[in-house]
XYZ file of C-alpha atoms in Angstrom:
748
model
C 6.674 -57.481 30.774
C 8.500 -60.154 28.820
C 7.864 -63.383 27.028
C 8.801 -66.634 28.785
C 12.532 -67.120 28.682
C 13.742 -69.880 26.325
C 15.684 -72.791 27.779
C 19.468 -72.273 27.819
C 20.453 -75.196 25.607
C 18.646 -77.059 22.838
C 15.611 -74.783 22.638
C 12.615 -75.510 20.418
C 12.992 -75.381 16.685
C 16.096 -75.508 14.583
C 16.158 -72.101 12.915
C 18.882 -70.818 10.661
C 22.388 -70.959 12.036
C 24.313 -67.748 12.516
C 27.886 -67.428 13.574
C 27.322 -69.968 16.335
C 27.627 -73.716 16.185
C 30.536 -76.003 15.612
C 30.010 -75.656 11.863
C 29.255 -72.010 11.079
C 27.080 -71.181 8.093
C 28.645 -70.424 4.748
C 29.943 -66.860 4.560
C 30.064 -66.476 8.350
C 33.274 -65.108 9.927
C 35.828 -67.780 10.691
C 36.251 -68.792 14.312
C 39.421 -68.591 16.412
C 40.227 -71.211 19.041
C 41.069 -69.841 22.518
C 41.574 -71.318 25.985
C 39.171 -70.114 28.670
C 39.931 -69.805 32.414
C 38.038 -68.710 35.529
C 40.874 -67.336 37.589
C 43.426 -70.145 37.331
C 40.841 -72.897 36.666
C 40.840 -74.147 33.094
C 37.298 -74.253 31.658
C 37.935 -75.570 28.176
C 38.562 -74.609 24.566
C 36.247 -71.966 23.076
C 35.540 -71.096 19.455
C 35.407 -67.285 19.144
C 33.616 -65.628 16.212
C 33.843 -61.888 15.443
C 30.513 -60.178 14.902
C 31.581 -58.807 11.524
C 33.260 -60.376 8.530
C 37.003 -59.784 8.728
C 36.562 -58.091 12.090
C 39.900 -58.777 13.726
C 39.175 -55.825 16.030
C 36.192 -57.776 17.341
C 38.443 -60.251 19.187
C 39.416 -58.227 22.238
C 41.060 -60.926 24.343
C 44.783 -60.364 24.989
C 47.188 -63.173 24.169
C 44.321 -65.128 22.570
C 43.256 -66.201 26.051
C 39.923 -65.711 27.812
C 40.471 -65.230 31.548
C 37.346 -64.555 33.631
C 38.231 -62.583 36.763
C 34.820 -62.528 38.475
C 31.070 -62.756 37.975
C 28.936 -59.640 37.848
C 26.404 -58.880 40.623
C 23.172 -60.848 40.182
C 20.144 -59.046 38.806
C 16.656 -59.484 40.218
C 14.696 -58.660 37.088
C 17.019 -57.524 34.303
C 19.018 -59.998 32.178
C 22.622 -58.875 31.578
C 22.074 -58.262 27.868
C 19.295 -55.744 28.619
C 21.564 -53.883 31.044
C 24.467 -53.841 28.589
C 22.251 -52.667 25.721
C 21.138 -49.771 27.962
C 24.601 -48.606 29.053
C 26.631 -49.704 25.992
C 24.297 -50.102 22.993
C 25.313 -52.570 20.278
C 28.629 -53.264 21.997
C 28.662 -57.003 21.170
C 32.245 -57.680 20.124
C 32.143 -61.396 19.406
C 30.436 -64.730 20.121
C 31.864 -67.705 22.008
C 30.964 -71.379 21.913
C 32.499 -74.428 23.532
C 34.530 -76.608 21.153
C 34.296 -79.719 23.323
C 31.127 -81.784 23.283
C 30.095 -82.449 25.929
C 31.738 -79.404 27.592
C 33.836 -79.673 30.741
C 31.637 -79.644 33.894
C 33.250 -76.416 35.145
C 32.297 -74.562 31.952
C 28.788 -75.983 32.001
C 28.321 -74.876 35.637
C 29.546 -71.351 34.825
C 27.134 -71.137 31.912
C 24.136 -72.270 33.969
C 24.952 -69.939 36.878
C 25.188 -66.965 34.522
C 22.010 -67.914 32.663
C 19.802 -68.699 35.653
C 21.014 -66.011 38.057
C 21.208 -63.136 35.558
C 24.986 -62.790 35.937
C 27.743 -62.254 33.407
C 31.296 -63.583 33.423
C 33.633 -60.573 33.452
C 36.996 -60.347 31.689
C 38.915 -57.193 32.679
C 41.052 -55.664 29.923
C 42.600 -52.369 31.005
C 39.832 -49.805 31.692
C 37.277 -51.993 29.973
C 35.095 -54.880 31.126
C 34.184 -57.669 28.698
C 30.934 -59.271 29.839
C 30.293 -62.825 28.662
C 26.507 -63.169 28.517
C 25.079 -66.704 28.563
C 22.666 -67.036 25.612
C 20.042 -69.661 24.791
C 20.622 -71.535 21.561
C 18.200 -72.989 19.024
C 20.116 -76.047 17.912
C 23.444 -76.610 19.652
C 23.972 -78.211 23.083
C 27.236 -76.381 23.756
C 27.450 -73.404 26.192
C 27.212 -70.202 24.139
C 28.046 -66.608 25.076
C 27.872 -63.126 23.615
C 30.800 -60.869 24.564
C 29.835 -57.213 25.232
C 32.154 -54.391 26.289
C 31.460 -51.642 28.843
C 33.423 -49.096 30.851
C 34.867 -50.573 34.028
C 32.518 -50.266 37.018
C 29.526 -48.964 35.060
C 27.722 -52.301 34.862
C 27.660 -52.881 38.637
C 26.151 -49.472 39.411
C 23.625 -49.779 36.561
C 22.419 -53.207 37.780
C 21.514 -51.705 41.140
C 19.725 -48.691 39.651
C 17.714 -50.668 37.081
C 16.647 -53.233 39.666
C 15.447 -50.416 41.948
C 13.719 -48.609 39.048
C 15.990 -45.668 39.776
C 17.378 -42.940 37.516
C 19.783 -40.059 38.241
C 18.934 -36.365 38.590
C 21.538 -33.580 38.461
C 20.834 -30.188 40.073
C 22.371 -26.813 39.427
C 22.503 -24.565 42.519
C 22.576 -20.798 41.905
C 19.345 -19.315 40.568
C 18.007 -22.837 40.086
C 17.543 -23.834 43.739
C 18.999 -20.922 45.724
C 20.141 -17.288 45.644
C 22.865 -16.245 48.127
C 24.256 -12.830 49.113
C 26.915 -11.374 51.406
C 26.928 -7.848 52.804
C 29.112 -6.771 49.912
C 26.846 -8.217 47.218
C 23.792 -6.622 48.901
C 25.536 -3.236 48.883
C 26.528 -3.633 45.229
C 22.945 -4.401 44.147
C 21.491 -1.517 46.127
C 24.049 0.909 44.708
C 23.477 -0.324 41.154
C 19.708 0.060 41.420
C 20.082 3.542 42.918
C 22.178 4.654 39.942
C 19.607 3.270 37.517
C 16.844 5.140 39.307
C 18.787 8.399 38.975
C 18.635 8.235 35.165
C 15.158 6.690 34.860
C 12.115 8.780 33.836
C 9.401 6.095 33.766
C 7.504 6.269 37.101
C 6.445 2.618 36.818
C 10.044 1.465 36.523
C 11.120 3.780 39.326
C 8.446 2.278 41.587
C 9.604 -1.230 40.677
C 13.245 -0.439 41.409
C 12.301 1.215 44.687
C 10.414 -1.902 45.786
C 13.360 -4.081 44.764
C 15.786 -1.915 46.783
C 13.487 -2.204 49.784
C 13.607 -6.007 49.576
C 17.402 -5.959 49.361
C 17.683 -3.594 52.354
C 15.356 -5.732 54.478
C 17.452 -8.883 53.990
C 20.696 -6.906 54.281
C 19.642 -5.674 57.718
C 18.911 -9.245 58.820
C 22.337 -10.350 57.627
C 24.026 -7.424 59.427
C 22.250 -8.321 62.648
C 23.376 -11.942 62.227
C 26.988 -10.818 61.713
C 26.956 -8.496 64.746
C 24.940 -10.487 67.292
C 24.419 -14.063 66.009
C 20.688 -13.330 66.161
C 18.006 -11.874 63.882
C 14.724 -10.139 64.660
C 11.990 -11.671 62.509
C 8.507 -10.171 62.871
C 9.367 -8.868 66.320
C 10.758 -12.203 67.517
C 14.449 -12.666 68.269
C 15.826 -15.869 66.730
C 19.212 -17.217 67.814
C 21.719 -19.413 66.008
C 21.934 -23.168 66.107
C 25.306 -24.887 65.839
C 25.159 -27.338 62.956
C 27.914 -29.905 62.490
C 29.197 -30.228 58.946
C 31.554 -32.537 57.121
C 35.157 -31.244 57.124
C 36.072 -29.400 53.918
C 39.362 -28.700 52.168
C 40.901 -31.869 53.591
C 40.436 -30.811 57.230
C 40.000 -33.492 59.873
C 38.591 -31.404 62.734
C 34.887 -31.262 63.482
C 33.330 -28.088 62.111
C 30.271 -26.356 63.610
C 28.629 -23.499 61.749
C 26.230 -20.954 63.285
C 22.973 -21.200 61.318
C 19.577 -19.511 61.546
C 16.727 -21.050 59.542
C 13.664 -18.901 58.763
C 11.246 -21.306 57.046
C 8.464 -18.746 56.622
C 10.852 -16.599 54.575
C 12.398 -19.583 52.746
C 15.676 -18.170 54.035
C 18.777 -19.408 55.873
C 21.697 -17.469 57.345
C 25.014 -19.274 57.662
C 28.716 -18.561 58.092
C 31.029 -20.348 55.676
C 34.060 -19.875 57.953
C 32.749 -19.947 61.542
C 35.783 -17.968 62.736
C 35.322 -15.077 60.286
C 32.036 -13.185 60.585
C 32.588 -11.498 57.225
C 31.932 -14.882 55.528
C 28.284 -14.775 56.603
C 25.789 -15.453 53.814
C 22.052 -14.856 53.415
C 20.512 -17.700 51.383
C 17.013 -17.749 49.874
C 15.654 -21.208 49.006
C 13.370 -21.631 46.007
C 9.741 -22.301 47.028
C 8.521 -25.909 46.811
C 12.024 -27.342 47.294
C 10.785 -29.353 50.285
C 8.047 -30.926 48.167
C 10.467 -31.849 45.392
C 12.910 -33.268 47.910
C 10.147 -35.342 49.516
C 9.190 -36.851 46.163
C 12.750 -37.982 45.465
C 12.826 -40.076 48.653
C 9.122 -40.703 49.316
C 8.270 -43.735 51.471
C 11.937 -44.648 51.712
C 11.966 -45.658 48.033
C 14.738 -43.922 46.117
C 13.385 -42.865 42.753
C 16.485 -40.878 41.751
C 20.168 -40.827 42.629
C 21.013 -37.165 43.224
C 24.047 -35.252 41.922
C 25.035 -31.567 41.837
C 26.878 -29.736 39.050
C 27.683 -26.048 39.556
C 30.179 -23.394 38.520
C 30.428 -22.096 42.078
C 33.450 -22.525 44.379
C 33.613 -25.963 46.007
C 33.434 -25.101 49.719
C 30.514 -22.794 49.035
C 28.746 -25.488 46.968
C 29.184 -28.045 49.751
C 27.631 -25.675 52.309
C 24.736 -24.675 50.040
C 23.898 -28.323 49.433
C 24.137 -29.076 53.149
C 21.541 -26.353 53.757
C 19.285 -27.875 51.084
C 19.719 -31.455 52.346
C 20.598 -31.133 56.065
C 19.796 -34.744 56.942
C 21.747 -36.202 54.031
C 18.738 -38.077 52.649
C 19.431 -37.190 49.019
C 23.218 -37.550 49.065
C 24.990 -39.597 51.710
C 27.538 -37.325 53.443
C 30.238 -39.899 52.679
C 29.527 -39.498 48.953
C 29.527 -35.697 48.780
C 33.009 -35.428 47.313
C 32.097 -37.517 44.255
C 28.458 -36.381 43.948
C 29.147 -32.601 43.815
C 30.952 -31.438 40.679
C 32.337 -27.892 40.408
C 33.097 -26.789 36.861
C 35.691 -24.109 36.204
C 34.742 -20.870 34.528
C 34.966 -21.159 30.760
C 34.234 -24.902 30.768
C 31.064 -26.694 29.770
C 29.118 -28.869 32.143
C 28.849 -32.482 31.030
C 27.235 -35.618 32.405
C 30.385 -37.574 31.595
C 32.235 -35.354 34.075
C 29.436 -35.620 36.644
C 29.596 -39.432 36.452
C 33.373 -39.676 36.439
C 33.099 -42.362 39.134
C 31.021 -44.496 36.689
C 28.056 -44.273 39.048
C 25.561 -43.849 36.225
C 25.289 -43.704 32.448
C 24.264 -40.313 30.965
C 21.326 -41.990 29.182
C 19.809 -42.671 32.617
C 20.124 -39.089 33.930
C 18.134 -35.862 33.708
C 19.281 -32.349 34.640
C 17.466 -29.470 36.384
C 19.132 -26.167 35.461
C 18.078 -22.606 34.671
C 20.368 -22.443 31.634
C 20.818 -24.783 28.711
C 23.873 -23.362 26.947
C 26.245 -24.153 29.826
C 25.813 -27.872 29.084
C 27.659 -29.927 26.523
C 25.713 -30.226 23.269
C 25.317 -33.996 23.590
C 23.631 -33.586 27.013
C 21.282 -30.703 26.265
C 18.339 -32.928 25.308
C 18.451 -34.308 28.857
C 18.142 -30.880 30.530
C 14.857 -29.602 31.941
C 15.273 -25.821 31.885
C 13.536 -23.889 34.660
C 13.092 -20.092 34.834
C 15.884 -18.444 36.817
C 15.033 -17.861 40.483
C 15.075 -14.057 40.997
C 13.297 -13.375 44.321
C 14.296 -9.713 44.639
C 13.356 -8.656 41.120
C 10.168 -10.759 40.860
C 9.191 -12.071 44.311
C 5.756 -13.263 43.170
C 7.002 -15.059 40.064
C 7.213 -18.475 41.743
C 3.547 -18.472 42.747
C 2.178 -16.818 39.610
C 1.158 -20.210 38.208
C -1.110 -22.887 39.602
C 1.935 -25.158 39.795
C 5.220 -23.707 41.157
C 8.403 -24.121 39.135
C 9.872 -26.928 41.236
C 6.520 -28.722 41.255
C 6.555 -28.691 37.458
C 10.087 -30.076 37.625
C 8.818 -32.794 39.947
C 6.048 -33.707 37.494
C 8.539 -33.776 34.625
C 10.828 -36.102 36.602
C 7.873 -38.361 37.379
C 6.885 -38.572 33.699
C 10.466 -39.180 32.591
C 10.899 -42.053 35.031
C 7.583 -43.608 34.045
C 8.294 -43.336 30.322
C 11.838 -44.672 30.631
C 10.894 -47.816 32.520
C 7.789 -48.437 30.438
C 10.000 -48.526 27.338
C 12.549 -50.645 29.212
C 9.924 -53.204 30.265
C 7.606 -53.336 27.290
C 10.167 -53.090 24.502
C 13.733 -53.779 25.591
C 13.158 -56.609 28.087
C 10.517 -58.312 25.991
C 12.712 -58.400 22.899
C 15.884 -59.371 24.764
C 14.102 -62.430 26.153
C 13.300 -63.448 22.568
C 16.924 -63.361 21.366
C 19.031 -66.477 20.756
C 22.743 -67.013 20.320
C 22.141 -67.312 16.583
C 20.705 -63.776 16.283
C 22.793 -60.918 14.942
C 23.758 -57.461 16.158
C 20.928 -55.751 14.300
C 18.353 -57.854 16.146
C 19.078 -55.982 19.371
C 16.210 -53.647 20.401
C 16.434 -49.898 20.937
C 17.356 -48.908 24.513
C 15.540 -46.019 26.241
C 17.198 -42.649 26.828
C 15.974 -40.099 29.380
C 16.130 -37.477 26.638
C 13.379 -39.321 24.735
C 10.850 -38.471 27.452
C 12.043 -35.010 28.453
C 9.806 -32.805 26.320
C 10.945 -29.233 26.900
C 8.418 -26.653 28.030
C 8.544 -23.086 26.703
C 9.754 -20.897 29.551
C 11.064 -17.945 27.550
C 9.556 -14.760 26.267
C 10.890 -11.728 24.449
C 10.129 -8.452 26.253
C 9.728 -5.123 24.517
C 12.873 -3.173 23.778
C 12.239 -0.735 26.586
C 12.315 -3.443 29.255
C 15.514 -3.442 31.252
C 17.041 -6.658 32.490
C 17.108 -7.187 36.242
C 20.422 -6.620 37.954
C 22.512 -9.612 38.990
C 21.189 -11.439 42.043
C 23.615 -13.278 44.310
C 27.392 -13.223 44.446
C 29.789 -13.774 41.581
C 32.234 -16.672 41.680
C 35.301 -14.487 42.265
C 33.683 -12.915 45.311
C 32.772 -16.305 46.739
C 36.355 -17.495 46.516
C 37.738 -14.405 48.260
C 35.069 -14.536 50.951
C 35.787 -18.172 51.694
C 39.461 -17.336 52.093
C 38.572 -14.635 54.634
C 39.636 -11.737 52.402
C 37.706 -8.466 52.714
C 36.287 -6.870 49.620
C 36.806 -3.257 48.655
C 33.697 -1.659 47.247
C 35.265 -0.107 44.191
C 36.793 -3.361 42.921
C 33.767 -4.533 40.926
C 31.462 -1.510 40.895
C 32.495 -0.272 37.472
C 32.404 -3.742 35.958
C 28.923 -4.478 37.289
C 27.570 -1.112 36.134
C 28.937 -1.577 32.613
C 26.960 -4.724 31.899
C 23.748 -6.310 33.092
C 24.480 -9.575 31.326
C 27.083 -12.265 31.729
C 28.742 -14.937 29.713
C 27.744 -18.611 29.912
C 30.948 -19.462 31.750
C 30.371 -16.988 34.610
C 27.688 -18.965 36.348
C 28.858 -19.174 39.941
C 26.407 -17.222 42.126
C 25.485 -14.655 39.513
C 22.771 -13.367 37.203
C 21.803 -15.759 34.411
C 21.435 -14.119 31.024
C 19.688 -11.045 29.637
C 16.106 -9.915 29.713
C 15.343 -11.865 26.585
C 15.474 -15.051 28.586
C 13.534 -13.770 31.595
C 9.944 -14.598 32.458
C 9.529 -11.429 34.505
C 8.035 -7.983 34.398
C 10.193 -4.943 35.126
C 8.083 -3.948 38.128
C 9.154 -6.825 40.325
C 5.910 -8.660 39.643
C 4.916 -12.031 38.294
C 6.076 -14.051 35.307
C 5.166 -12.432 32.015
C 4.473 -15.839 30.511
C 4.228 -19.193 32.232
C 5.465 -22.545 30.987
C 2.973 -23.699 28.372
C -0.444 -23.209 29.937
C -1.892 -26.233 28.154
C 0.938 -28.487 29.330
C 0.810 -27.251 32.919
C -2.985 -27.559 33.178
C -2.887 -31.040 31.653
C -0.261 -32.187 34.168
C -2.324 -30.740 37.011
C -5.440 -32.614 35.830
C -3.408 -35.812 35.767
C -2.245 -35.240 39.331
C -5.730 -34.441 40.605
C -7.104 -37.565 38.916
C -4.226 -39.781 40.049
C -3.415 -40.472 36.401
C -0.120 -40.403 34.539
C 0.320 -37.782 31.813
C 3.096 -38.634 29.375
C 4.427 -36.926 26.249
C 6.080 -39.039 23.569
C 7.886 -37.281 20.738
C 9.326 -38.363 17.395
C 11.028 -36.603 14.491
C 10.041 -37.316 10.898
C 12.676 -38.579 8.505
C 11.560 -36.290 5.691
C 13.306 -33.193 4.450
C 10.863 -30.898 6.291
C 11.992 -32.267 9.715
C 8.722 -32.019 11.621
C 8.157 -33.044 15.219
C 5.235 -35.158 16.356
C 4.134 -35.397 19.992
C 1.531 -37.753 21.463
C -0.182 -37.219 24.817
C -0.920 -40.352 26.847
C -3.355 -40.088 29.756
C -3.174 -43.213 31.904
C -1.550 -44.982 28.953
C -4.333 -43.973 26.519
C -3.579 -41.603 23.639
C -5.798 -38.510 23.891
C -3.997 -35.944 21.742
C -1.491 -35.559 18.903
C 0.378 -32.460 17.771
C 2.692 -31.732 14.839
C 4.997 -28.737 14.517
C 8.289 -27.396 13.235
C 9.676 -27.477 16.791
C 9.205 -29.950 19.620
C 7.651 -27.248 21.807
C 5.142 -26.265 19.120
C 4.074 -29.879 18.637
C 3.813 -30.431 22.395
C 1.599 -27.387 22.968
C -0.670 -28.403 20.080
C -0.941 -31.954 21.428
C -1.703 -30.701 24.957
C -4.407 -28.358 23.649
C -6.122 -31.165 21.749
C -5.834 -33.444 24.771
C -7.530 -30.854 26.967
C -10.368 -30.557 24.462
C -10.893 -34.328 24.595
C -10.792 -34.362 28.379
C -13.260 -31.500 28.598
C -15.846 -33.259 26.454
C -15.896 -36.730 27.952
C -13.097 -37.647 30.310
C -13.049 -35.651 33.549
C -16.444 -36.777 34.826
C -15.284 -40.356 34.420
C -11.849 -40.234 36.002
C -12.745 -37.990 38.968
C -14.665 -40.719 40.897
C -11.756 -43.139 40.394
C -9.297 -40.597 41.750
C -11.596 -39.811 44.656
C -11.815 -36.103 43.716
C -15.269 -34.629 44.436
C -16.644 -32.459 41.664
C -17.024 -29.479 43.953
C -13.253 -29.417 44.508
C -12.226 -29.989 40.931
C -11.539 -26.296 40.389
C -9.942 -25.686 43.751
C -6.604 -23.923 43.532
C -3.689 -26.118 44.583
C -1.778 -23.128 45.902
C -2.137 -24.175 49.524
C -0.248 -27.348 48.769
C 2.317 -25.802 46.436
C 0.912 -27.813 43.567
C 1.190 -31.165 45.362
C -1.303 -33.660 46.643
C -0.268 -36.658 48.692
C 2.611 -38.792 47.415
C 0.123 -40.965 45.529
C -0.358 -38.106 43.057
C 1.756 -38.352 39.929
C 2.091 -41.981 40.947
C 3.789 -44.600 38.867
C 0.579 -46.629 38.391
C -0.031 -47.321 34.739
C -3.727 -48.234 34.552
C -5.727 -47.412 31.445
C -9.032 -45.566 31.877
C -11.588 -45.061 29.118
C -14.337 -42.595 28.411
C -17.980 -43.364 29.245
C -20.536 -44.170 26.584
C -22.824 -41.249 27.401
C -22.736 -37.741 28.806
C -24.255 -38.810 32.151
C -23.252 -41.751 34.320
C -25.896 -44.119 35.616
C -25.960 -45.264 39.240
C -24.667 -48.760 38.465
C -21.861 -47.231 36.436
C -20.870 -45.093 39.442
C -20.996 -48.122 41.742
C -18.747 -50.087 39.401
C -16.263 -47.236 39.385
C -16.255 -47.090 43.180
C -15.679 -50.838 43.379
C -12.912 -50.657 40.792
C -11.209 -47.842 42.684
C -11.336 -49.853 45.920
C -10.017 -53.025 44.293
C -7.171 -51.175 42.584
C -6.212 -49.543 45.882
C -5.945 -52.990 47.461
C -3.868 -54.242 44.526
C -1.473 -51.299 44.877
C -1.133 -51.986 48.605
C 0.083 -55.511 47.822
C 2.714 -54.388 45.290
C 6.188 -53.069 46.025
C 6.277 -50.940 42.880
C 2.814 -50.100 41.569
C 4.343 -48.922 38.282
C 4.410 -52.605 37.348
C 0.589 -52.905 37.449
C -0.844 -52.515 33.943
C -4.329 -52.872 32.398
C -4.413 -54.324 28.873
C -7.612 -53.963 26.887
C -8.922 -55.087 23.500
C -12.321 -54.633 21.850
C -13.385 -57.736 19.962
C -16.069 -57.671 17.255
C -16.730 -60.859 15.351
C -19.287 -59.130 13.101
C -20.850 -55.674 12.734
C -24.150 -56.984 14.040
C -22.736 -58.199 17.327
C -22.483 -56.018 20.412
C -18.988 -54.995 21.400
C -17.346 -57.276 23.902
C -14.544 -55.842 26.015
C -11.633 -57.953 27.216
C -9.269 -56.769 29.942
C -6.354 -58.350 31.714
C -4.303 -57.094 34.675
C -0.541 -57.683 34.522
C 2.141 -57.353 37.165
C 5.616 -57.054 35.628
C 4.388 -59.002 32.601
C 2.687 -61.763 34.613
C -1.074 -62.027 33.984
C -2.975 -61.820 37.289
C -6.577 -61.718 36.120
C -8.890 -61.482 33.098
C -12.348 -60.075 32.640
C -14.778 -59.726 29.735
C -18.221 -58.309 29.102
C -20.306 -56.012 26.955
C -19.694 -53.190 29.452
C -16.181 -51.760 29.668
C -16.306 -51.053 33.408
C -17.645 -54.473 34.337
C -14.892 -56.143 32.297
C -12.261 -54.055 34.051
C -13.786 -54.754 37.463
C -13.884 -58.513 36.848
C -10.245 -58.499 35.768
C -9.219 -56.463 38.815
C -11.125 -58.693 41.258
C -9.535 -61.828 39.807
C -6.112 -60.159 39.993
C -6.643 -59.324 43.664
C -7.563 -62.945 44.424
C -4.430 -64.089 42.626
C -2.230 -61.744 44.663
C -3.711 -62.975 47.938
C -3.298 -66.663 47.145
C -0.309 -66.901 44.818
C 2.760 -68.973 45.607
C 4.465 -68.168 42.291
C 7.944 -66.755 43.126
C 7.940 -64.719 39.886
C 4.932 -62.804 41.237
C 5.791 -62.800 44.947
C 9.094 -60.978 44.390
C 7.082 -57.899 43.357
C 4.812 -58.041 46.428
C 5.217 -56.462 49.825
C 6.180 -58.866 52.654
C 3.209 -60.232 54.586
C 2.990 -58.802 58.098
C 2.740 -61.238 60.967
C 0.351 -60.247 63.768
C 1.461 -60.575 67.321
């Protein structure tokens, strides 16, 4: 993961001096003498150097005094400079060095604590935190610091997330995860469809509208029965309500119990927003595969993502919808709901800065799941994974039209984003940060990963023919929600004319309403399946990766030339298997996925299937029964390279080696807390053209080499490296390795 860390003071080599040292190099910014305190304890005189020539603005300390208020939380694996470069890139304001030689013991102790325990000394200036980062130095013996600025509170939350390998995910609600209706909205939709049928001549469209009306009426009757009797009759069986306790809303202190009926086979829930007013009853349809996506986010008790919600719906409604989606509070702690659910007013843009107003996360570490892109601030749009709108009444079969349901694709995207982000963090950012010295400059800082770098958008849009009509709005509009929650009855004629006049809506009218026109819909006008799926090549490639227990990752870049072309690489278990170039990111991605599939078809699948434990006879089995999911190990975070065989058929000893390798790697993963840290490194060495290739492999855990193997056969070299790594894990006493291992169970 990273090179060995240099000693804090008096490291090897002299090297050129920068702005550090008691005698700065010629042309370097002049230093300013300041007194430094920890609380009220005097630490000594410091020489402060701005990062830029003449940069008076780079000396941020008030009254020319450095007063440390506290130390930052310790970090298990991430040095402070790596964290600060992630959440506040290139924010180094100045450098500090002790003037006294030797320094006062109190200053020397502070420096060593910060350096060895991955802490920073924090100076609070208004709404800003100045983090003094202890740096190693090439030549001087004095304690040296870099001073970086960050928004108050952001560092502490980011330390926790980066140590846990955790990112943030933000969900929209309406037509992304759910569709909700009241009696009034059901009646409006039925009436609107009936009027369309009266002027329609096409028998195919009439049949589609008739089927859609039937679906509305069926759910409307269930809701009416719930309102009248607190029961519903589902397939001849009477189902009664359950009283579910909810967190008080609108500042109330009394315990609130709502009558709720859950119908899992229908993916439906009936609830009453105001338990005292039956007219506030709502019929909610949950998007298929939500349970699988939710399970991934919290699988095995390991939190992969911190969850947030951003919606344009009314707040009390949003709180209840999320409670129905997460009844046990596993994704969002009930005590955090008020700050984790953001309701945006009509006419405003959604933004991650608003979502993270409590400084719980930096936008660079967050991805969004939403059915619309244009409701988000421009600077956040590259972090949005756009899903097709959920329209169960217009196109009830759309969700299952593909081998992988919409929310399963979203789950795979989230998995790839997390893997790509932390691979860049480990292999580039951490490694280079550990190589930096006090004498380095601002431009020596490495690039920090951004979730948007790994979120390659998938094409989910199509343009229907001009004769296709857009589906009518599904779910309630925001104004209706607000009135319903306040217990006000709705008169039918209030919105009828408005809804009939337009089948579209503006970007700022998101709350419980239809999302856009037919041009953005992946549906057919007969209530059938999606007209076009997310890129077939991309979806199939991701499914192959899941079946083979291998990570599929897309990496994209933009050329600097005038033509502005996009390039996308496909990595399969960390090995590049396809490259695509196009005028758009989507075009390049599809081309890369197509080429990758061609490579897999010719030589790869027969090799990786035995490792994944997938029998050939099941390789074409439809995943529909599992909603596109295997066990949690699928789409795992293991990053182990696999390579193609030398011939078209595999010999018996080759198969045995693969079986052994699979078993050994399973044991290695069982020992590790986070198997994303396990990496195979390989290199083919040829001393001359006449010599046979010799393969060299090594297994690393978080940058620490566990085992090496070599041989003329690729599989034997990998197996030898894996076996040595397993022995190391079983016998190691190295604390740098043991902190990544699961605790040893004691029998008895």
